[in-house]
PDB file of C-alpha atoms and ligand atoms in Angstrom:
ATOM      1  CA  UNK A 110      91.554 107.328 120.990  1.00 73.00           C
ATOM      2  CA  UNK A 111      89.600 109.376 118.488  1.00 89.00           C
ATOM      3  CA  UNK A 112      90.351 108.215 114.970  1.00 97.00           C
ATOM      4  CA  UNK A 113      87.808 110.171 112.958  1.00 98.00           C
ATOM      5  CA  UNK A 114      85.980 113.500 112.815  1.00 97.00           C
ATOM      6  CA  UNK A 115      82.454 112.101 113.006  1.00 96.00           C
ATOM      7  CA  UNK A 116      80.086 114.258 115.014  1.00 93.00           C
ATOM      8  CA  UNK A 117      78.162 111.795 117.148  1.00 93.00           C
ATOM      9  CA  UNK A 118      75.844 114.519 118.432  1.00 95.00           C
ATOM     10  CA  UNK A 119      74.081 114.103 115.083  1.00 92.00           C
ATOM     11  CA  UNK A 120      74.583 110.346 114.748  1.00 95.00           C
ATOM     12  CA  UNK A 121      71.014 109.811 113.548  1.00 94.00           C
ATOM     13  CA  UNK A 122      71.726 111.892 110.426  1.00 93.00           C
ATOM     14  CA  UNK A 123      74.904 110.030 109.433  1.00 95.00           C
ATOM     15  CA  UNK A 124      75.339 108.549 105.973  1.00 95.00           C
ATOM     16  CA  UNK A 125      78.200 106.343 107.213  1.00 97.00           C
ATOM     17  CA  UNK A 126      77.032 102.774 106.714  1.00 96.00           C
ATOM     18  CA  UNK A 127      77.846 100.469 109.645  1.00 97.00           C
ATOM     19  CA  UNK A 128      75.994  97.439 108.242  1.00 97.00           C
ATOM     20  CA  UNK A 129      77.936  94.329 107.267  1.00 97.00           C
ATOM     21  CA  UNK A 130      75.804  94.139 104.116  1.00 96.00           C
ATOM     22  CA  UNK A 131      76.141  97.219 101.937  1.00 95.00           C
ATOM     23  CA  UNK A 132      74.199  97.555  98.703  1.00 92.00           C
ATOM     24  CA  UNK A 133      74.948 100.579  96.580  1.00 90.00           C
ATOM     25  CA  UNK A 134      72.374 101.493  93.912  1.00 86.00           C
ATOM     26  CA  UNK A 135      75.067 102.771  91.554  1.00 87.00           C
ATOM     27  CA  UNK A 136      78.585 104.117  91.168  1.00 88.00           C
ATOM     28  CA  UNK A 137      79.438 107.694  92.148  1.00 89.00           C
ATOM     29  CA  UNK A 138      80.607 109.294  88.879  1.00 89.00           C
ATOM     30  CA  UNK A 139      81.001 112.824  90.202  1.00 89.00           C
ATOM     31  CA  UNK A 140      84.152 114.951  89.932  1.00 88.00           C
ATOM     32  CA  UNK A 141      87.265 113.159  88.670  1.00 91.00           C
ATOM     33  CA  UNK A 142      85.715 109.674  88.969  1.00 89.00           C
ATOM     34  CA  UNK A 143      85.578 108.355  85.411  1.00 89.00           C
ATOM     35  CA  UNK A 144      85.353 104.544  85.697  1.00 87.00           C
ATOM     36  CA  UNK A 145      87.987 104.014  82.983  1.00 89.00           C
ATOM     37  CA  UNK A 146      89.990 101.233  84.682  1.00 94.00           C
ATOM     38  CA  UNK A 147      88.730  97.683  84.552  1.00 92.00           C
ATOM     39  CA  UNK A 148      89.001  96.420  88.132  1.00 91.00           C
ATOM     40  CA  UNK A 149      88.574  99.745  89.935  1.00 94.00           C
ATOM     41  CA  UNK A 150      86.289 100.058  92.957  1.00 94.00           C
ATOM     42  CA  UNK A 151      83.394 102.425  93.512  1.00 94.00           C
ATOM     43  CA  UNK A 152      84.350 105.769  95.115  1.00 96.00           C
ATOM     44  CA  UNK A 153      81.843 105.137  97.893  1.00 96.00           C
ATOM     45  CA  UNK A 154      84.213 102.483  99.336  1.00 97.00           C
ATOM     46  CA  UNK A 155      87.194 104.782 100.031  1.00 98.00           C
ATOM     47  CA  UNK A 156      84.853 107.656 100.890  1.00 98.00           C
ATOM     48  CA  UNK A 157      83.153 105.677 103.666  1.00 98.00           C
ATOM     49  CA  UNK A 158      86.391 104.157 105.000  1.00 98.00           C
ATOM     50  CA  UNK A 159      88.347 107.428 105.023  1.00 98.00           C
ATOM     51  CA  UNK A 160      85.617 109.272 106.914  1.00 98.00           C
ATOM     52  CA  UNK A 161      85.138 106.394 109.374  1.00 98.00           C
ATOM     53  CA  UNK A 162      88.825 105.724 110.127  1.00 98.00           C
ATOM     54  CA  UNK A 163      90.769 108.977 109.637  1.00 98.00           C
ATOM     55  CA  UNK A 164      90.716 112.587 110.687  1.00 98.00           C
ATOM     56  CA  UNK A 165      91.169 115.600 108.441  1.00 98.00           C
ATOM     57  CA  UNK A 166      94.848 116.074 107.497  1.00 98.00           C
ATOM     58  CA  UNK A 167      95.854 112.458 108.216  1.00 98.00           C
ATOM     59  CA  UNK A 168      97.560 110.279 105.621  1.00 98.00           C
ATOM     60  CA  UNK A 169      96.086 107.386 103.636  1.00 98.00           C
ATOM     61  CA  UNK A 170      98.388 104.879 101.894  1.00 98.00           C
ATOM     62  CA  UNK A 171      97.550 102.558  99.021  1.00 98.00           C
ATOM     63  CA  UNK A 172     100.060  99.979  97.721  1.00 98.00           C
ATOM     64  CA  UNK A 173      97.723  99.163  94.783  1.00 98.00           C
ATOM     65  CA  UNK A 174      96.605 102.625  93.698  1.00 98.00           C
ATOM     66  CA  UNK A 175      95.036 101.846  90.315  1.00 98.00           C
ATOM     67  CA  UNK A 176      93.162 104.726  88.687  1.00 97.00           C
ATOM     68  CA  UNK A 177      93.214 107.148  91.624  1.00 97.00           C
ATOM     69  CA  UNK A 178      89.750 106.512  93.095  1.00 97.00           C
ATOM     70  CA  UNK A 179      91.077 106.844  96.659  1.00 98.00           C
ATOM     71  CA  UNK A 180      93.340 109.793  95.810  1.00 98.00           C
ATOM     72  CA  UNK A 181      90.356 111.720  94.412  1.00 97.00           C
ATOM     73  CA  UNK A 182      88.426 110.995  97.622  1.00 98.00           C
ATOM     74  CA  UNK A 183      91.408 112.149  99.710  1.00 98.00           C
ATOM     75  CA  UNK A 184      91.353 115.390  97.733  1.00 98.00           C
ATOM     76  CA  UNK A 185      87.603 115.782  98.398  1.00 97.00           C
ATOM     77  CA  UNK A 186      88.004 114.943 102.087  1.00 98.00           C
ATOM     78  CA  UNK A 187      91.268 116.802 102.791  1.00 98.00           C
ATOM     79  CA  UNK A 188      93.441 113.797 103.640  1.00 98.00           C
ATOM     80  CA  UNK A 189      97.085 113.347 102.620  1.00 98.00           C
ATOM     81  CA  UNK A 190      97.693 110.491 100.196  1.00 98.00           C
ATOM     82  CA  UNK A 191     100.533 108.134  99.217  1.00 98.00           C
ATOM     83  CA  UNK A 192      99.885 105.682  96.395  1.00 98.00           C
ATOM     84  CA  UNK A 193     101.998 103.194  94.457  1.00 98.00           C
ATOM     85  CA  UNK A 194     101.263 101.121  91.421  1.00 98.00           C
ATOM     86  CA  UNK A 195     103.328  98.911  89.159  1.00 98.00           C
ATOM     87  CA  UNK A 196     101.459 100.083  86.065  1.00 98.00           C
ATOM     88  CA  UNK A 197     103.182 103.154  84.576  1.00 98.00           C
ATOM     89  CA  UNK A 198     100.224 103.860  82.258  1.00 98.00           C
ATOM     90  CA  UNK A 199      97.795 104.251  85.143  1.00 98.00           C
ATOM     91  CA  UNK A 200     100.299 106.417  87.051  1.00 98.00           C
ATOM     92  CA  UNK A 201     100.465 108.677  83.995  1.00 98.00           C
ATOM     93  CA  UNK A 202      96.670 108.800  83.788  1.00 97.00           C
ATOM     94  CA  UNK A 203      96.290 109.754  87.457  1.00 97.00           C
ATOM     95  CA  UNK A 204      99.058 112.378  87.163  1.00 97.00           C
ATOM     96  CA  UNK A 205      97.281 113.970  84.211  1.00 97.00           C
ATOM     97  CA  UNK A 206      93.937 113.897  86.079  1.00 96.00           C
ATOM     98  CA  UNK A 207      95.559 115.833  88.928  1.00 97.00           C
ATOM     99  CA  UNK A 208      97.344 118.376  86.700  1.00 96.00           C
ATOM    100  CA  UNK A 209      94.853 121.203  87.168  1.00 93.00           C
ATOM    101  CA  UNK A 210      94.178 120.376  90.831  1.00 95.00           C
ATOM    102  CA  UNK A 211      95.097 122.777  93.650  1.00 96.00           C
ATOM    103  CA  UNK A 212      95.492 119.774  95.990  1.00 97.00           C
ATOM    104  CA  UNK A 213      99.182 119.096  96.589  1.00 96.00           C
ATOM    105  CA  UNK A 214      99.216 116.852  99.684  1.00 97.00           C
ATOM    106  CA  UNK A 215      99.769 113.684  97.735  1.00 98.00           C
ATOM    107  CA  UNK A 216     102.537 111.555  96.270  1.00 98.00           C
ATOM    108  CA  UNK A 217     102.146 108.828  93.674  1.00 98.00           C
ATOM    109  CA  UNK A 218     104.866 106.710  92.095  1.00 98.00           C
ATOM    110  CA  UNK A 219     105.512 103.692  89.948  1.00 98.00           C
ATOM    111  CA  UNK A 220     106.639 101.204  92.544  1.00 98.00           C
ATOM    112  CA  UNK A 221     106.554  97.471  93.064  1.00 98.00           C
ATOM    113  CA  UNK A 222     104.960  97.300  96.505  1.00 98.00           C
ATOM    114  CA  UNK A 223     106.712  93.963  97.117  1.00 98.00           C
ATOM    115  CA  UNK A 224     110.091  95.701  96.899  1.00 98.00           C
ATOM    116  CA  UNK A 225     110.820  96.993 100.404  1.00 98.00           C
ATOM    117  CA  UNK A 226     113.788  99.142  99.304  1.00 98.00           C
ATOM    118  CA  UNK A 227     111.660 101.010  96.758  1.00 98.00           C
ATOM    119  CA  UNK A 228     108.780 101.393  99.203  1.00 98.00           C
ATOM    120  CA  UNK A 229     111.164 102.753 101.868  1.00 98.00           C
ATOM    121  CA  UNK A 230     112.843 105.115  99.387  1.00 98.00           C
ATOM    122  CA  UNK A 231     109.516 106.603  98.340  1.00 98.00           C
ATOM    123  CA  UNK A 232     108.447 107.190 101.934  1.00 98.00           C
ATOM    124  CA  UNK A 233     111.846 108.720 102.785  1.00 98.00           C
ATOM    125  CA  UNK A 234     111.660 110.978  99.707  1.00 98.00           C
ATOM    126  CA  UNK A 235     108.437 112.459 101.102  1.00 97.00           C
ATOM    127  CA  UNK A 236     109.691 112.613 104.683  1.00 97.00           C
ATOM    128  CA  UNK A 237     106.723 110.478 105.746  1.00 97.00           C
ATOM    129  CA  UNK A 238     107.355 108.068 108.632  1.00 97.00           C
ATOM    130  CA  UNK A 239     103.857 106.801 109.195  1.00 98.00           C
ATOM    131  CA  UNK A 240     100.329 106.767 107.828  1.00 98.00           C
ATOM    132  CA  UNK A 241      96.998 106.572 109.600  1.00 98.00           C
ATOM    133  CA  UNK A 242      95.057 104.310 107.241  1.00 98.00           C
ATOM    134  CA  UNK A 243      96.041 101.718 104.639  1.00 99.00           C
ATOM    135  CA  UNK A 244      93.651 100.645 101.920  1.00 99.00           C
ATOM    136  CA  UNK A 245      94.578  97.565  99.873  1.00 98.00           C
ATOM    137  CA  UNK A 246      92.724  96.633  96.710  1.00 98.00           C
ATOM    138  CA  UNK A 247      94.924  93.961  95.127  1.00 98.00           C
ATOM    139  CA  UNK A 248      94.217  92.217  91.836  1.00 98.00           C
ATOM    140  CA  UNK A 249      91.834  89.299  92.283  1.00 97.00           C
ATOM    141  CA  UNK A 250      94.602  86.949  91.140  1.00 98.00           C
ATOM    142  CA  UNK A 251      94.684  86.862  87.315  1.00 98.00           C
ATOM    143  CA  UNK A 252      91.043  87.632  86.469  1.00 95.00           C
ATOM    144  CA  UNK A 253      92.081  91.089  85.191  1.00 96.00           C
ATOM    145  CA  UNK A 254      95.713  91.235  83.988  1.00 97.00           C
ATOM    146  CA  UNK A 255      96.993  94.755  84.615  1.00 98.00           C
ATOM    147  CA  UNK A 256     100.559  94.530  83.231  1.00 98.00           C
ATOM    148  CA  UNK A 257     103.024  91.945  81.939  1.00 98.00           C
ATOM    149  CA  UNK A 258     105.402  92.627  84.838  1.00 98.00           C
ATOM    150  CA  UNK A 259     106.183  89.414  86.739  1.00 98.00           C
ATOM    151  CA  UNK A 260     105.898  91.354  90.013  1.00 98.00           C
ATOM    152  CA  UNK A 261     102.331  92.337  89.166  1.00 98.00           C
ATOM    153  CA  UNK A 262     100.062  90.249  91.435  1.00 98.00           C
ATOM    154  CA  UNK A 263      97.646  89.877  88.533  1.00 98.00           C
ATOM    155  CA  UNK A 264     100.206  87.533  86.958  1.00 98.00           C
ATOM    156  CA  UNK A 265      99.499  84.950  89.692  1.00 98.00           C
ATOM    157  CA  UNK A 266      97.263  82.085  88.650  1.00 97.00           C
ATOM    158  CA  UNK A 267      98.318  79.989  91.632  1.00 98.00           C
ATOM    159  CA  UNK A 268      96.725  80.735  95.010  1.00 98.00           C
ATOM    160  CA  UNK A 269      99.851  79.957  97.042  1.00 98.00           C
ATOM    161  CA  UNK A 270     102.003  82.235  94.912  1.00 98.00           C
ATOM    162  CA  UNK A 271      99.389  84.997  95.158  1.00 98.00           C
ATOM    163  CA  UNK A 272      99.112  84.695  98.946  1.00 98.00           C
ATOM    164  CA  UNK A 273     102.914  84.717  99.390  1.00 98.00           C
ATOM    165  CA  UNK A 274     103.217  87.889  97.294  1.00 98.00           C
ATOM    166  CA  UNK A 275     100.253  89.600  98.925  1.00 98.00           C
ATOM    167  CA  UNK A 276     101.776  88.834 102.336  1.00 98.00           C
ATOM    168  CA  UNK A 277     104.965  90.682 101.305  1.00 98.00           C
ATOM    169  CA  UNK A 278     102.908  93.726 100.304  1.00 99.00           C
ATOM    170  CA  UNK A 279     101.102  93.581 103.665  1.00 98.00           C
ATOM    171  CA  UNK A 280     104.453  93.462 105.533  1.00 98.00           C
ATOM    172  CA  UNK A 281     105.824  96.407 103.519  1.00 98.00           C
ATOM    173  CA  UNK A 282     102.656  98.486 103.924  1.00 98.00           C
ATOM    174  CA  UNK A 283     101.664  97.774 107.512  1.00 98.00           C
ATOM    175  CA  UNK A 284     105.098  98.742 108.810  1.00 98.00           C
ATOM    176  CA  UNK A 285     104.132 102.341 108.017  1.00 98.00           C
ATOM    177  CA  UNK A 286     100.701 102.196 109.663  1.00 98.00           C
ATOM    178  CA  UNK A 287     100.512 103.642 113.174  1.00 98.00           C
ATOM    179  CA  UNK A 288      99.748 101.165 115.942  1.00 98.00           C
ATOM    180  CA  UNK A 289      96.051 101.003 116.894  1.00 98.00           C
ATOM    181  CA  UNK A 290      94.964 102.385 113.542  1.00 98.00           C
ATOM    182  CA  UNK A 291      92.995 100.633 110.833  1.00 98.00           C
ATOM    183  CA  UNK A 292      93.459  99.081 107.419  1.00 99.00           C
ATOM    184  CA  UNK A 293      91.067  97.557 104.933  1.00 99.00           C
ATOM    185  CA  UNK A 294      91.375  94.977 102.172  1.00 98.00           C
ATOM    186  CA  UNK A 295      88.877  95.080  99.339  1.00 98.00           C
ATOM    187  CA  UNK A 296      88.761  91.705  97.628  1.00 98.00           C
ATOM    188  CA  UNK A 297      86.492  89.397  95.664  1.00 96.00           C
ATOM    189  CA  UNK A 298      86.408  85.652  95.171  1.00 96.00           C
ATOM    190  CA  UNK A 299      87.363  83.941  91.911  1.00 96.00           C
ATOM    191  CA  UNK A 300      86.222  80.897  89.998  1.00 94.00           C
ATOM    192  CA  UNK A 301      88.944  78.443  88.959  1.00 95.00           C
ATOM    193  CA  UNK A 302      88.991  74.840  87.804  1.00 94.00           C
ATOM    194  CA  UNK A 303      85.181  74.661  87.926  1.00 94.00           C
ATOM    195  CA  UNK A 304      84.921  75.721  91.558  1.00 96.00           C
ATOM    196  CA  UNK A 305      84.827  78.790  93.771  1.00 97.00           C
ATOM    197  CA  UNK A 306      88.228  79.809  95.104  1.00 98.00           C
ATOM    198  CA  UNK A 307      87.337  81.963  98.136  1.00 98.00           C
ATOM    199  CA  UNK A 308      90.173  84.448  97.728  1.00 98.00           C
ATOM    200  CA  UNK A 309      88.641  86.833 100.272  1.00 98.00           C
ATOM    201  CA  UNK A 310      88.687  84.168 102.988  1.00 98.00           C
ATOM    202  CA  UNK A 311      92.267  83.152 102.087  1.00 98.00           C
ATOM    203  CA  UNK A 312      93.374  86.791 102.435  1.00 98.00           C
ATOM    204  CA  UNK A 313      91.542  87.231 105.734  1.00 98.00           C
ATOM    205  CA  UNK A 314      93.099  84.055 107.122  1.00 98.00           C
ATOM    206  CA  UNK A 315      96.618  84.943 105.901  1.00 98.00           C
ATOM    207  CA  UNK A 316      96.399  88.339 107.638  1.00 98.00           C
ATOM    208  CA  UNK A 317      95.064  86.855 110.884  1.00 98.00           C
ATOM    209  CA  UNK A 318      97.757  84.150 110.875  1.00 98.00           C
ATOM    210  CA  UNK A 319     100.690  86.497 110.217  1.00 98.00           C
ATOM    211  CA  UNK A 320      99.945  89.850 111.828  1.00 98.00           C
ATOM    212  CA  UNK A 321      98.848  90.937 115.284  1.00 98.00           C
ATOM    213  CA  UNK A 322      95.552  92.461 114.241  1.00 98.00           C
ATOM    214  CA  UNK A 323      91.908  92.458 115.262  1.00 98.00           C
ATOM    215  CA  UNK A 324      89.338  91.742 112.571  1.00 98.00           C
ATOM    216  CA  UNK A 325      86.730  94.498 112.882  1.00 98.00           C
ATOM    217  CA  UNK A 326      84.448  93.800 109.976  1.00 98.00           C
ATOM    218  CA  UNK A 327      83.653  91.499 107.089  1.00 98.00           C
ATOM    219  CA  UNK A 328      81.526  93.767 104.954  1.00 98.00           C
ATOM    220  CA  UNK A 329      79.793  92.281 101.936  1.00 97.00           C
ATOM    221  CA  UNK A 330      79.159  94.884  99.308  1.00 94.00           C
ATOM    222  CA  UNK A 331      77.288  94.837  96.049  1.00 88.00           C
ATOM    223  CA  UNK A 332      76.465  97.459  93.447  1.00 74.00           C
ATOM    224  CA  UNK A 333      72.988  96.901  92.074  1.00 73.00           C
ATOM    225  CA  UNK A 334      73.694  98.900  88.930  1.00 61.00           C
ATOM    226  CA  UNK A 335      76.809  96.893  88.003  1.00 52.00           C
ATOM    227  CA  UNK A 336      75.767  95.806  84.536  1.00 52.00           C
ATOM    228  CA  UNK A 337      78.928  93.753  83.995  1.00 52.00           C
ATOM    229  CA  UNK A 338      77.958  91.474  86.859  1.00 50.00           C
ATOM    230  CA  UNK A 339      74.162  91.734  86.698  1.00 50.00           C
ATOM    231  CA  UNK A 340      72.591  88.321  86.975  1.00 51.00           C
ATOM    232  CA  UNK A 341      68.851  88.611  86.700  1.00 57.00           C
ATOM    233  CA  UNK A 342      67.491  88.362  83.188  1.00 62.00           C
ATOM    234  CA  UNK A 343      70.885  88.411  81.469  1.00 80.00           C
ATOM    235  CA  UNK A 344      72.691  85.704  79.527  1.00 86.00           C
ATOM    236  CA  UNK A 345      74.707  84.871  82.659  1.00 85.00           C
ATOM    237  CA  UNK A 346      71.480  83.776  84.367  1.00 88.00           C
ATOM    238  CA  UNK A 347      70.851  81.343  81.536  1.00 90.00           C
ATOM    239  CA  UNK A 348      74.436  80.070  81.686  1.00 90.00           C
ATOM    240  CA  UNK A 349      74.268  79.583  85.472  1.00 91.00           C
ATOM    241  CA  UNK A 350      70.926  77.782  85.267  1.00 93.00           C
ATOM    242  CA  UNK A 351      72.252  75.631  82.461  1.00 94.00           C
ATOM    243  CA  UNK A 352      75.170  74.670  84.709  1.00 93.00           C
ATOM    244  CA  UNK A 353      75.632  74.406  88.499  1.00 94.00           C
ATOM    245  CA  UNK A 354      77.209  77.636  89.754  1.00 92.00           C
ATOM    246  CA  UNK A 355      76.175  80.990  91.224  1.00 92.00           C
ATOM    247  CA  UNK A 356      76.966  84.413  89.785  1.00 90.00           C
ATOM    248  CA  UNK A 357      79.373  86.546  91.832  1.00 88.00           C
ATOM    249  CA  UNK A 358      77.706  89.830  92.706  1.00 87.00           C
ATOM    250  CA  UNK A 359      79.495  90.724  95.927  1.00 93.00           C
ATOM    251  CA  UNK A 360      82.958  91.669  97.132  1.00 95.00           C
ATOM    252  CA  UNK A 361      84.369  91.928 100.644  1.00 98.00           C
ATOM    253  CA  UNK A 362      85.685  94.858 102.593  1.00 98.00           C
ATOM    254  CA  UNK A 363      87.771  93.363 105.402  1.00 98.00           C
ATOM    255  CA  UNK A 364      88.544  95.876 108.136  1.00 98.00           C
ATOM    256  CA  UNK A 365      91.365  95.287 110.617  1.00 98.00           C
ATOM    257  CA  UNK A 366      92.923  97.158 113.537  1.00 98.00           C
ATOM    258  CA  UNK A 367      96.715  96.964 113.742  1.00 98.00           C
ATOM    259  CA  UNK A 368      97.919  96.032 117.215  1.00 98.00           C
ATOM    260  CA  UNK A 369     101.694  95.920 116.743  1.00 97.00           C
TER     261      UNK A 369
HETATM  262  C1  SAM B1367      92.301  96.083  91.626  1.00 62.78           C
HETATM  263  S1  SAM B1367      93.451  97.254  90.984  1.00 62.78           S
HETATM  264  C2  SAM B1367      93.240  98.654  92.040  1.00 62.78           C
HETATM  265  C3  SAM B1367      92.123  99.544  91.523  1.00 62.78           C
HETATM  266  C4  SAM B1367      91.901 100.820  92.309  1.00 62.78           C
HETATM  267  N1  SAM B1367      91.302 100.572  93.611  1.00 62.78           N
HETATM  268  C5  SAM B1367      91.013 101.755  91.522  1.00 62.78           C
HETATM  269  O1  SAM B1367      89.907 102.128  92.010  1.00 62.78           O
HETATM  270  O2  SAM B1367      91.382 102.077  90.388  1.00 62.78           O
HETATM  271  C6  SAM B1367      94.982  96.571  91.477  1.00 62.78           C
HETATM  272  C7  SAM B1367      96.203  97.368  91.069  1.00 62.78           C
HETATM  273  O3  SAM B1367      97.353  96.763  91.652  1.00 62.78           O
HETATM  274  C8  SAM B1367      98.457  97.010  90.793  1.00 62.78           C
HETATM  275  N2  SAM B1367      99.531  96.086  91.189  1.00 62.78           N
HETATM  276  C9  SAM B1367      99.617  94.751  91.005  1.00 62.78           C
HETATM  277  N3  SAM B1367     100.759  94.255  91.520  1.00 62.78           N
HETATM  278  C10 SAM B1367     101.415  95.305  92.069  1.00 62.78           C
HETATM  279  C11 SAM B1367     102.646  95.438  92.765  1.00 62.78           C
HETATM  280  N4  SAM B1367     103.452  94.394  92.976  1.00 62.78           N
HETATM  281  N5  SAM B1367     102.998  96.666  93.204  1.00 62.78           N
HETATM  282  C12 SAM B1367     102.227  97.742  92.974  1.00 62.78           C
HETATM  283  N6  SAM B1367     101.040  97.681  92.304  1.00 62.78           N
HETATM  284  C13 SAM B1367     100.638  96.474  91.867  1.00 62.78           C
HETATM  285  C14 SAM B1367      97.875  96.811  89.404  1.00 62.78           C
HETATM  286  O4  SAM B1367      98.655  97.448  88.424  1.00 62.78           O
HETATM  287  C15 SAM B1367      96.480  97.434  89.569  1.00 62.78           C
HETATM  288  O5  SAM B1367      96.492  98.784  89.151  1.00 62.78           O
END
């Protein structure tokens, strides 16, 4: 089954990165991409995934929309888009960013993605039965608190609570993904109680244990120009050397194929 529009006649000219280690020199700040939301991802992530795993006109769903990075890429790449977030302020921001846009094939709403009734209602309201790609970029537990809402996954400081809630979002989201299509989870590890808590590996394991899926890729990505996380030469290098830990520079893009 063809699941993208890539022209393999010119495969040598492709800018689609198929390496499991992806290092981006800097963030794409073109168009609507403003980098105003702490905890957003670089536009190159949705751009690459959308072009690799969907065809023009197909629908991308995000249960953790954030500041609209994926929506703006769907607009650029002519894909339909559904996005939910629990944070009304960021919904308002994304709505205002789209006000002057001619692109209308999208729907965004304040919605707790753990609440199946609300998720269903939103899909019904748009007459959408299925999507062709799901992109999930959950909070990395409580390292950035997005809202005070108890249903916000960034309120979870306990790994078991986080995994239970993330599993509910996966159930609610993957039910709308067509069989044999793909989804990706973008996630980073966290540091808690003086040790690394490998959140990415927990998420990967939870998905493999609970859903009939094939794991297609564990991509490690880093942005070289990410000053907030830059290690070399900065004060964080001194702090790490003065202690016993390593500085997180990477995140994971876990790619799965749904087989149910
Ligand atoms: C890591 S951010 C996503 C950032 C996004 N990829 C971007 O580029 O801006 C995670 C988002 O999940 C939202 N969120 C947390 N719990 C949620 C829930 N239960 N339902 C819907 N959204 C939720 C937060 O408000 C936050 O905006």
